[in-house]
Coordinates of C-alpha atoms in Angstrom, one line a residue:
Chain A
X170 CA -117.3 -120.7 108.0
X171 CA -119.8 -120.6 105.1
X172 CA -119.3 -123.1 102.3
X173 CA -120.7 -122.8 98.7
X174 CA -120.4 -125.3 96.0
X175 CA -120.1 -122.9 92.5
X176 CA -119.4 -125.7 90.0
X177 CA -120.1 -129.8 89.9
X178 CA -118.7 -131.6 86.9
X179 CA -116.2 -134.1 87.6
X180 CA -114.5 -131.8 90.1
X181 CA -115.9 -129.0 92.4
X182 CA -114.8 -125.7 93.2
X183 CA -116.7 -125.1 96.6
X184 CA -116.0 -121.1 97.9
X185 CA -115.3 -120.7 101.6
X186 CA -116.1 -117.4 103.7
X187 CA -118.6 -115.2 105.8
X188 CA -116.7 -116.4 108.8
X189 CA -119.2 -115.2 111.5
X190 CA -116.6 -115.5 114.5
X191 CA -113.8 -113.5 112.6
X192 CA -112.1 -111.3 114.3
X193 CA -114.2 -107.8 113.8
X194 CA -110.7 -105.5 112.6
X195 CA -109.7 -107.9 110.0
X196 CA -110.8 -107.8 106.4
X197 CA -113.9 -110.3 105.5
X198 CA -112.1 -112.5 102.4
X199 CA -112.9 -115.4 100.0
X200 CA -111.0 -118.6 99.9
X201 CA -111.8 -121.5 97.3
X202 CA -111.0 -124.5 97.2
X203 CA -110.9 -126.8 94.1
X204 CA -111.5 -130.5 95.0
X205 CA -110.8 -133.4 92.8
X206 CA -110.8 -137.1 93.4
X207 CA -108.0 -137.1 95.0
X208 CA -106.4 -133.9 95.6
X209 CA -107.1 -130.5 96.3
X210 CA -106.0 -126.4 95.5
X211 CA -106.8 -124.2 97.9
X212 CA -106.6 -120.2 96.6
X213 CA -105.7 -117.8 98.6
X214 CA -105.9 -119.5 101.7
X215 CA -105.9 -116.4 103.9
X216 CA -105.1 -115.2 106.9
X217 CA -103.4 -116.5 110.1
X218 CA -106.5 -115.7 112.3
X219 CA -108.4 -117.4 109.6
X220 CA -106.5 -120.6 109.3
X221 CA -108.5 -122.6 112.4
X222 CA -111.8 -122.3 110.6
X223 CA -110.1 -122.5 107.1
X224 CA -108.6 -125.4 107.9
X225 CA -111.9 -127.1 109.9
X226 CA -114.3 -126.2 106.6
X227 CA -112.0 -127.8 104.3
X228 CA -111.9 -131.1 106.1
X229 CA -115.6 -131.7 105.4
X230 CA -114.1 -132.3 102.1
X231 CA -110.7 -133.2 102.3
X232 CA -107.6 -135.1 104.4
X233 CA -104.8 -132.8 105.1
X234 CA -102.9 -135.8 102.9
X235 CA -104.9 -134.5 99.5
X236 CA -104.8 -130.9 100.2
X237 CA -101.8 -130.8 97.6
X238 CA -101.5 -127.9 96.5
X239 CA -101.9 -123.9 97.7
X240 CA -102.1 -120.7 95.4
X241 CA -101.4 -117.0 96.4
X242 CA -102.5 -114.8 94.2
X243 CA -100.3 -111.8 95.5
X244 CA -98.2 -111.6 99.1
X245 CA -100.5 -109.7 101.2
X246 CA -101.3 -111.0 104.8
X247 CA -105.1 -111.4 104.3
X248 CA -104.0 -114.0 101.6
X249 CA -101.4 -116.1 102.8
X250 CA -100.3 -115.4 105.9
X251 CA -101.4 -118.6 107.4
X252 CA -98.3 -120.0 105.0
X253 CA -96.4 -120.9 108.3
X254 CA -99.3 -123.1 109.7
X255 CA -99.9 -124.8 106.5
X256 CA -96.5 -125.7 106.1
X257 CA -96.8 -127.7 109.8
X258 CA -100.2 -129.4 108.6
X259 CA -100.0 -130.2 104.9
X260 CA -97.1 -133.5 104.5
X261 CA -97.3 -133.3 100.0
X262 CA -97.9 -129.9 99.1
X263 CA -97.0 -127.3 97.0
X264 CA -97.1 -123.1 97.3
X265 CA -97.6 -121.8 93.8
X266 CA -97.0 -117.8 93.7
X267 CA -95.2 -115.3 91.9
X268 CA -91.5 -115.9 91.6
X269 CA -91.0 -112.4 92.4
X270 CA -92.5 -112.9 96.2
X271 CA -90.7 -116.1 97.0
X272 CA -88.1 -114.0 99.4
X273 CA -91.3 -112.0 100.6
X274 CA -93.8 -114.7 101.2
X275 CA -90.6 -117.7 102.8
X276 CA -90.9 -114.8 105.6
X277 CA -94.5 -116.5 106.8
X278 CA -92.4 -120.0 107.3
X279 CA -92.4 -122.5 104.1
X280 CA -89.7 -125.4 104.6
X281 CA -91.9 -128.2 104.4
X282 CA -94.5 -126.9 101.3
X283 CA -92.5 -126.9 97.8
X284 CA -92.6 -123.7 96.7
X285 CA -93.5 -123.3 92.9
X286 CA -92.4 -120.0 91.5
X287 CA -94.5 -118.7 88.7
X288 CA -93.0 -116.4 86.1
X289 CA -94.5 -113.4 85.5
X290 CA -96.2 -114.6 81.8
X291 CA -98.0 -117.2 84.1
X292 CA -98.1 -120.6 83.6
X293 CA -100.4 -123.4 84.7
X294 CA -102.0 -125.6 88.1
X295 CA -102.0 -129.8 87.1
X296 CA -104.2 -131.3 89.3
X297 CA -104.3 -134.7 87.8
X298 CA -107.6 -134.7 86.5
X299 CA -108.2 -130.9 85.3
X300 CA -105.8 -128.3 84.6
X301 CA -105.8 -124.4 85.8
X302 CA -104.6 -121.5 84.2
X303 CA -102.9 -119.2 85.8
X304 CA -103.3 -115.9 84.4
X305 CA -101.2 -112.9 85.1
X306 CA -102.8 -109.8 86.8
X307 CA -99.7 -107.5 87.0
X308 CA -100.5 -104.1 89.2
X309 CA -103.9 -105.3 89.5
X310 CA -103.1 -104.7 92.6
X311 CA -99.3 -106.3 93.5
X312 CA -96.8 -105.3 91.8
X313 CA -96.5 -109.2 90.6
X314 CA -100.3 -110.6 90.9
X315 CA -101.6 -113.5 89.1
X316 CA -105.5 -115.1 89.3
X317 CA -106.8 -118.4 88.3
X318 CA -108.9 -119.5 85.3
X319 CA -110.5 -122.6 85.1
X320 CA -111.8 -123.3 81.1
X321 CA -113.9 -126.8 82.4
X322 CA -116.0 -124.5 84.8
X323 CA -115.5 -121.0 82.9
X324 CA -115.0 -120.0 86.5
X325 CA -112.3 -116.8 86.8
X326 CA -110.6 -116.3 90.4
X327 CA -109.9 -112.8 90.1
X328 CA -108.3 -112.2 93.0
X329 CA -108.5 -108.0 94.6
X330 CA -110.3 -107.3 90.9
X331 CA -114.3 -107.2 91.5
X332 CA -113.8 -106.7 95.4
X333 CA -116.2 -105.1 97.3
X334 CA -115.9 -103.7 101.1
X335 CA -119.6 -104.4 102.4
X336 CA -121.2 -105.6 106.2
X337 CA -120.7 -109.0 107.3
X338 CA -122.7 -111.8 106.1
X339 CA -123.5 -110.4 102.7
X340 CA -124.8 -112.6 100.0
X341 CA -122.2 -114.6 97.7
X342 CA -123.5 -113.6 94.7
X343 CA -124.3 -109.9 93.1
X344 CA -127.9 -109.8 92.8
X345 CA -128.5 -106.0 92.2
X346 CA -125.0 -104.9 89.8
X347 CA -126.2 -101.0 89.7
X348 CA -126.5 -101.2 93.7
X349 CA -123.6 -102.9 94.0
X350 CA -121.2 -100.8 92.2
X351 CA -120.8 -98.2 95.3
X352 CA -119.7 -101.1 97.3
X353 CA -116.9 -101.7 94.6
X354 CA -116.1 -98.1 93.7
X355 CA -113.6 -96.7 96.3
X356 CA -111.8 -100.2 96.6
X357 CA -111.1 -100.4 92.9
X358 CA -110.0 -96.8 92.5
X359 CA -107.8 -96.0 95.5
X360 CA -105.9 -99.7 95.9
X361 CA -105.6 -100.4 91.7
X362 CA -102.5 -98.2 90.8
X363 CA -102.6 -98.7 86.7
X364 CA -105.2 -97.9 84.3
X365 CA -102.8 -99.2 81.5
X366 CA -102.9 -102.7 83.7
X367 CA -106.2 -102.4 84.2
X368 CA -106.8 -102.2 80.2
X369 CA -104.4 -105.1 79.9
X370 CA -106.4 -107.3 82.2
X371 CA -109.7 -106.5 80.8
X372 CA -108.4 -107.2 77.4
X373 CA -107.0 -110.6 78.0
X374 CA -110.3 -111.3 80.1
X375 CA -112.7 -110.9 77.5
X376 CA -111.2 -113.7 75.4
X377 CA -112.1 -116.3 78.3
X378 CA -115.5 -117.5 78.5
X379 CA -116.3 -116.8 81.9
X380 CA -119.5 -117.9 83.8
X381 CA -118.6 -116.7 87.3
X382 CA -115.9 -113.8 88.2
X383 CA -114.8 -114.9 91.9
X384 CA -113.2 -111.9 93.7
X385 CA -111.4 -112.5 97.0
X386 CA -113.8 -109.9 98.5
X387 CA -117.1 -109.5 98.7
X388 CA -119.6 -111.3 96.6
X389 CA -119.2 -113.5 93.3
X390 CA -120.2 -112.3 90.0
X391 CA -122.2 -115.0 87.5
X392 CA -123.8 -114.6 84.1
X393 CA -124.5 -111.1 82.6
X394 CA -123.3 -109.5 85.6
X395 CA -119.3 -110.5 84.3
X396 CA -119.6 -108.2 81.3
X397 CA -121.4 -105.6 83.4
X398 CA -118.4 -105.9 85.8
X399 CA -115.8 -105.6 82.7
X400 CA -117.8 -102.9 81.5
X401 CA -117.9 -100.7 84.8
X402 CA -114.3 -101.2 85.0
X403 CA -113.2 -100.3 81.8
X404 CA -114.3 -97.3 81.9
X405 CA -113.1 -96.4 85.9
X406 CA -109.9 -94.2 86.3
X407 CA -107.8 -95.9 88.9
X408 CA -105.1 -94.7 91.1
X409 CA -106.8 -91.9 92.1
X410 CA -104.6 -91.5 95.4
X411 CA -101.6 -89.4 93.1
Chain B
X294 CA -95.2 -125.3 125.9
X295 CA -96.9 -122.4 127.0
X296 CA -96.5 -119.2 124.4
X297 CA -95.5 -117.0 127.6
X298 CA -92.6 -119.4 127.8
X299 CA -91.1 -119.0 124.2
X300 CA -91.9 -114.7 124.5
X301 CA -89.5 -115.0 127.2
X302 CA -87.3 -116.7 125.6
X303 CA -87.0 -114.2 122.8
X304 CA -86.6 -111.8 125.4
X305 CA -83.5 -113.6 126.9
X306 CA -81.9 -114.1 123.6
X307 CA -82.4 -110.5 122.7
X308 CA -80.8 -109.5 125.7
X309 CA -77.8 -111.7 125.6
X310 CA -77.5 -110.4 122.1
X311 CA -77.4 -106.5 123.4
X312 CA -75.0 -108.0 126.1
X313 CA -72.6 -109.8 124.1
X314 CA -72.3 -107.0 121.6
X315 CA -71.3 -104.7 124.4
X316 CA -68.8 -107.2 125.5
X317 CA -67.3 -106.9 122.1
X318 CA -67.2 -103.1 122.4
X319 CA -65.2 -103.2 125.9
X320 CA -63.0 -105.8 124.7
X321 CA -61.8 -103.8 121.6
X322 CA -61.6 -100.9 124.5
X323 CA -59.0 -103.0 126.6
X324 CA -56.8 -104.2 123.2
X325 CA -57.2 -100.2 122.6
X326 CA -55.7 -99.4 125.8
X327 CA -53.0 -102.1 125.5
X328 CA -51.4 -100.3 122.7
X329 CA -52.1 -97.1 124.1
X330 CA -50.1 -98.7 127.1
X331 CA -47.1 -100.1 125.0
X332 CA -46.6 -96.6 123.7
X333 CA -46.1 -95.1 126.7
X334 CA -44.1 -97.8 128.1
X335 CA -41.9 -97.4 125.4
X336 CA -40.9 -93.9 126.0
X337 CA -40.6 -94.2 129.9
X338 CA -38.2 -96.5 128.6
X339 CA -36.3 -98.0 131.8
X340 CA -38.9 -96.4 134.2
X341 CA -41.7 -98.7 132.9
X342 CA -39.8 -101.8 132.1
X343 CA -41.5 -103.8 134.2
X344 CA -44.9 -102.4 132.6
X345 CA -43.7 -103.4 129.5
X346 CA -45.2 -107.1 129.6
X347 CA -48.2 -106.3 131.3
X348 CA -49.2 -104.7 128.1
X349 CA -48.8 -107.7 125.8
X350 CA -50.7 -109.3 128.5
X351 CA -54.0 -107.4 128.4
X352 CA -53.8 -107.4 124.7
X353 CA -54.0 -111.3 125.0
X354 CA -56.6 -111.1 127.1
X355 CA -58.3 -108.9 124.9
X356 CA -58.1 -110.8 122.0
X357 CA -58.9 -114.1 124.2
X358 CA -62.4 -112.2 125.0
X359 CA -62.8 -111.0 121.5
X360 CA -62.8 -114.9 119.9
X361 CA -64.6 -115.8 122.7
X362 CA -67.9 -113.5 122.4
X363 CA -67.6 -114.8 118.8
X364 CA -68.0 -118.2 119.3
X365 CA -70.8 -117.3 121.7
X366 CA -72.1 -115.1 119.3
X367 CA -72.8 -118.0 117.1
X368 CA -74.9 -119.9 120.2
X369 CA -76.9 -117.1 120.7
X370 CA -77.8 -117.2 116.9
X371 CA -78.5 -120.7 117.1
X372 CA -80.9 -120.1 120.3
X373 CA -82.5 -117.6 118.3
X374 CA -83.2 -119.6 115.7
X375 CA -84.3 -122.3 118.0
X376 CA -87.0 -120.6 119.8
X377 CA -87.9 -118.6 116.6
X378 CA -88.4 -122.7 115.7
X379 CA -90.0 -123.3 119.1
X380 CA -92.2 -119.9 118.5
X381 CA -94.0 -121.2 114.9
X382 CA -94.5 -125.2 116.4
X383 CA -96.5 -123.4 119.9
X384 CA -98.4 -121.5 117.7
X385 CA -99.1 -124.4 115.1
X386 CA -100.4 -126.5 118.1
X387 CA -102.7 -124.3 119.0
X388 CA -103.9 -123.7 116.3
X389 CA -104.2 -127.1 115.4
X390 CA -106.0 -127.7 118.5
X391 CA -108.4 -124.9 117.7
X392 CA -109.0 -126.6 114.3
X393 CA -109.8 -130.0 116.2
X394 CA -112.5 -128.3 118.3
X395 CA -113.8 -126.4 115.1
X396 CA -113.8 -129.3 113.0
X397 CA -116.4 -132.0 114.8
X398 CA -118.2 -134.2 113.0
X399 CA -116.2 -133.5 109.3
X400 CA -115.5 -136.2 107.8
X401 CA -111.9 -135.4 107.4
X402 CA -111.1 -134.4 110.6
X403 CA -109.4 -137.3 112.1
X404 CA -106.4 -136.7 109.4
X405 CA -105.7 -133.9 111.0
X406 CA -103.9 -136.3 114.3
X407 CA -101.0 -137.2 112.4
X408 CA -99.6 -133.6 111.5
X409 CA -100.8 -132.9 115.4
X410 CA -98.5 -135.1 116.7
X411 CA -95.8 -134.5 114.5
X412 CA -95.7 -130.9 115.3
X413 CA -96.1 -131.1 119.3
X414 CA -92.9 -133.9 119.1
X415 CA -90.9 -131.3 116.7
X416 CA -92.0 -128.7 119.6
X417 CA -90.7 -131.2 121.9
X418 CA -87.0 -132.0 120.5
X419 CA -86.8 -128.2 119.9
X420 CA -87.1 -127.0 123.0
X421 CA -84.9 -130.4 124.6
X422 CA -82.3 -129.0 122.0
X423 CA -82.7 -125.4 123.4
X424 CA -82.3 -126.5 126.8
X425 CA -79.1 -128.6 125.7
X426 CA -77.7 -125.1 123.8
X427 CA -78.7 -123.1 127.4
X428 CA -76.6 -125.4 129.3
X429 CA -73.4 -125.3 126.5
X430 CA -73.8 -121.2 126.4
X431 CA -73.8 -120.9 130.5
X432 CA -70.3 -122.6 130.5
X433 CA -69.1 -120.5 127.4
X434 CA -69.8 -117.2 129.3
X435 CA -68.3 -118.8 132.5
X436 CA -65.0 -119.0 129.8
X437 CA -65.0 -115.2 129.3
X438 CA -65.6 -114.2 133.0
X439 CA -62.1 -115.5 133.5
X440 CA -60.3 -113.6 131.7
X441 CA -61.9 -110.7 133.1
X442 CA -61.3 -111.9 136.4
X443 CA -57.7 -111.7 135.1
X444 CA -57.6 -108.3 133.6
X445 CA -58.8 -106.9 137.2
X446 CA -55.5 -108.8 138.8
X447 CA -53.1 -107.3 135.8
X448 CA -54.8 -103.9 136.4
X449 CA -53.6 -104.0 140.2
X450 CA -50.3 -105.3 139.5
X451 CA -50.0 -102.2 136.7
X452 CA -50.8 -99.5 139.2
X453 CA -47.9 -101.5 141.1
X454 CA -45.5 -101.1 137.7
X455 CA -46.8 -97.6 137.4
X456 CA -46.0 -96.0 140.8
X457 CA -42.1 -96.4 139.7
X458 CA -42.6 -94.8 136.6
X459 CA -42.1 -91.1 137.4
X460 CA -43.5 -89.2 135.1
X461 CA -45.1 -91.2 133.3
X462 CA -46.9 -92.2 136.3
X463 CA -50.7 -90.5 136.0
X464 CA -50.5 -92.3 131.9
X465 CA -49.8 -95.5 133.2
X466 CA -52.4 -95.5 135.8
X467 CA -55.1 -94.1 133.3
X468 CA -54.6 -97.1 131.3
X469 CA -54.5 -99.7 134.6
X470 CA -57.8 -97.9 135.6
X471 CA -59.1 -98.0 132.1
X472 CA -58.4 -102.0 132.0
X473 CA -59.7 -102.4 135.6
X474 CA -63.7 -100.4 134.3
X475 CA -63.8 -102.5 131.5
X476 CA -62.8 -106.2 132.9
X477 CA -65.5 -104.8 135.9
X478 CA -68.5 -103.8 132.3
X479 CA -67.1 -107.3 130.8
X480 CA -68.2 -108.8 134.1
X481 CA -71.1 -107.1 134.8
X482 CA -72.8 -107.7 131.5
X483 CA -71.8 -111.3 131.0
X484 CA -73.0 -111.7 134.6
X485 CA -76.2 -110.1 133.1
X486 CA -76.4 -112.9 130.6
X487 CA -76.1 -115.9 132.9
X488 CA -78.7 -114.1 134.6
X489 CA -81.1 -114.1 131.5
X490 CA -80.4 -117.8 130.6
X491 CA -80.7 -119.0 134.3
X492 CA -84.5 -117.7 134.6
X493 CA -85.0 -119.7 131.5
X494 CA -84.0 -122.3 132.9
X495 CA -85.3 -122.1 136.8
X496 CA -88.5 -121.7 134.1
X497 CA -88.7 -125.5 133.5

C-alpha cells in the first residue's frame, strides 16, 4: 500500500492507498492516518479485504498499542467494515462515528473498541497533542455523515465529497482540475441525494481555511484547486437518479 | 481452526435450529390431539373409560417435550453465538497472519504478536467451550427421545383402549395413530440433530 506524508508539523497526517494487490471488484479508497507522539487516528479505515495491508502500512509508523483511536465517516462497507478485525487487534481504542449508526456499524463486531457516538452537530477528536474537528456532512452522502478538519494543518477529510472513480494507480493529488472534473461528475451527481446539503456543506466549508481537501476516493485536492472544487460543486445539481 | 470447520458448524446449528422448531410444531400437535382425545373420551363415556387417562398422559408428555425443546432451544442459541464467536477469531487470525507476512521489516511490526496470541487463545477456549456445549446438548436431546419413545408405547396401548370403545372406535384410533406419527417425526428429527452435532464432533 502506497504511503504519503501530506503534512509535518509537530504531528503528521500520512494518506494510505493505491493498494496494487486489491482485490480488482472492490472500490479503490483513501485511508489516513494522523500520527502523533504517541497515539494515532486512523479515518476511515476501510474495508475487510483491505484490513491485512492497512494494518501492515500503518505499522511502519505505529504499535497496534498507540493506534487509539478510529473514525468512520459514514457506515458503508468500503469504510469500516474491517471494524471486527480492529476490534481483535487494537487493546486502547476508540470507534468515533455517528450516533445514529452505532446499531448499524456494532453489526461488523465492536466489543473490545469503545464506541464514541457523535451527535449529529459534530463534536471534536482529542488526541493529546492536537485537536480535530469533526464536522457534520449530513446527506453528503449518508443519511448521518460527518468529515474531519484539522485547523493546525488546514487539511479537510472530506469523506465521499470530491471523490472521483478513475484506473488504478492514479496520482494523489489533482494536477489538471478541468480534466479531472469528468472523473468526479457522475459520482457526485448520482450518489449525493441533496442539493440543499450540498449548499449547507459548501457554506460551512468556505469558513475553514483549507490547504488540502482529502476525499476518500480518488485523488487529493491542494491550493487553488479547493476553491475550484467548491466552485464546480456549487453549481452541480445532485440527485439526479429521481 | 480451519474456516471449513466453523462453516460447518453454522451449518449444524442451523439445522438443529430447523429441527428443533419442528419438534415444537409436533409437540403442540400431540397436546392438540390429547384434548381432542379427552373430548371424545368423554362422551363414549363408560366405553372409553379406560382411555380416559391415557389422554392426560400424552398431554404430559407433550408438555414434557415442549419445556424440553425450550431449554434446548437456549443451547442451540448459545452454540450459535459460540461459533458466530469462533467464526470472527478464525478470520482475525488469518488475517493477522496475513498482516505478519505483509508487514516485514516495519518497524512496528513485532507489536502486532501480542494481539496474535491473544486472539488464537480466545479461538482456542471458544471452541473448548463449544465442544463442552456439544456434549451438554447430545444428552439434552437424548432427554426428549424418551418421551417419544413413550408416546409410541401409550399409542399401542390406546388402540388397545380403543378396540372396546364401539363407536367411538375409528375417533379413538385416529388420535392413537395421530400420537404414534408424531412421537415417530419427534424421533426422527431429534435423531436428525444428534446426527448434525456428532459429525461435528467425529470432526475433531
Amino acid at each position: 500500500m502506497r504511503m504519503t506524508k501530506i503534512y509535518e508539523g509537530a504531528y503528521q497526517w500520512i494518506m494510505l492507498g493505491r493498494d496494487e494487490h486489491k482485490p480488482e471488484k472492490i472500490i479503490d479508497t483513501n485511508q489516513y492516518m494522523v500520527r502523533t507522539a504517541n497515539r494515532c487516528l486512523l479515518i476511515d479505515p476501510g474495508g475487510i479485504e483491505l484490513f491485512a495491508p492497512m494494518l501492515a502500512a500503518v505499522l511502519h509508523h505505529a504499535p497496534v498499542e498507540e493506534i487509539t483511536d478510529l473514525f468512520a465517516s459514514h457506515q458503508d462497507p468500503d469504510i469500516i467494515s474491517s471494524l471486527g478485525l480492529w476490534d481483535q487487534a487494537l487493546p486502547n481504542a476508540k470507534l468515533h462515528a455517528s450516533a445514529l449508526w452505532e446499531g448499524f456499524l456494532r453489526h461488523f463486531g465492536c466489543e473490545t473498541i469503545e464506541y464514541v457516538p457523535i451527535p449529529d452537530h459534530g463534536g471534536v477528536i482529542n488526541l493529546g497533542s492536537t485537536e480535530l474537528q469533526i464536522v457534520p456532512a449530513h446527506y453528503l452522502h449518508a443519511s448521518a455523515n460527518f468529515h474531519i478538519y484539522d485547523p493546525h494543518a488546514k487539511i479537510l477529510m472530506s469523506g465521499d465529497v470530491g471523490a472521483a472513480l478513475e484506473a488504478p494507480a492514479m496520482p494523489v493529488f489533482v494536477e489538471n482540475f478541468d480534466m479531472h472534473v469528468e472523473k468526479m461528475r457522475y459520482f457526485h451527481q448520482r450518489w449525493m441525494p441533496s442539493n440543499q446539503a450540498k449548499r449547507a456543506w459548501i457554506d460551512r466549508v468556505r469558513k475553514l481555511d483549507i490547504d488540502i481537501l482529502a476525499p476518500q476516493h480518488g485523488r487529493m485536492f491542494k491550493g487553488d484547486d479547493v476553491k475550484r472544487f467548491l466552485d464546480w460543486f456549487e453549481a452541480l445539481q445532485v440527485g439526479i437518479a429521481v | 481452526m480451519q474456516v471449513n470447520q466453523t462453516k460447518s458448524q453454522f451449518v449444524a446449528v442451523a439445522s438443529i435450529a430447523a429441527e428443533l422448531s419442528a419438534v415444537m410444531e409436533v409437540a403442540k400437535e400431540i397436546s392438540l390431539a390429547a384434548a381432542n382425545a379427552k373430548a371424545i373420551a368423554f362422551r363414549a363415556g363408560e366405553k372409553a373409560k379406560g382411555f380416559q387417562p391415557i389422554t392426560d398422559f400424552i398431554n404430559e408428555l407433550a408438555k414434557d417435550t415442549i419445556e424440553l425443546v425450550n431449554n434446548i432451544n437456549e443451547y442451540a442459541f448459545h452454540l450459535y453465538r459460540l461459533t458466530v464467536n469462533e467464526q470472527r477469531m478464525t478470520e482475525a487470525c488469518r488475517r493477522f497472519e496475513k498482516v505478519g507476512q505483509l508487514a516485514v521489516g516495519a518497524r512496528y511490526a513485532d507489536s502486532l504478536n501480542a494481539p496474535l496470541q491473544q486472539v488464537r487463545q480466545r479461538n482456542q477456549v471458544c471452541h473448548r467451550e463449544f465442544i463442552i456445549q456439544v456434549s451438554e446438548l447430545l444428552i439434552k436431546l437424548a432427554d426428549v427421545m424418551h418421551p417419544a419413545r413413550a408416546a409410541r408405547v401409550i399409542a399401542a396401548n390406546s388402540r388397545i383402549e380403543a378396540s372396546q370403545a364401539g363407536e367411538y372406535l375409528q375417533s379413538l384410533q385416529a388420535v392413537a395413530e395421530s400420537v404414534d406419527n408424531a412421537a415417530q417425526i419427534i424421533n426422527d428429527k431429534v435423531h436428525k440433530c444428534r446426527s448434525a452435532l456428532t459429525i461435528i464432533n467425529v470432526a475433531e
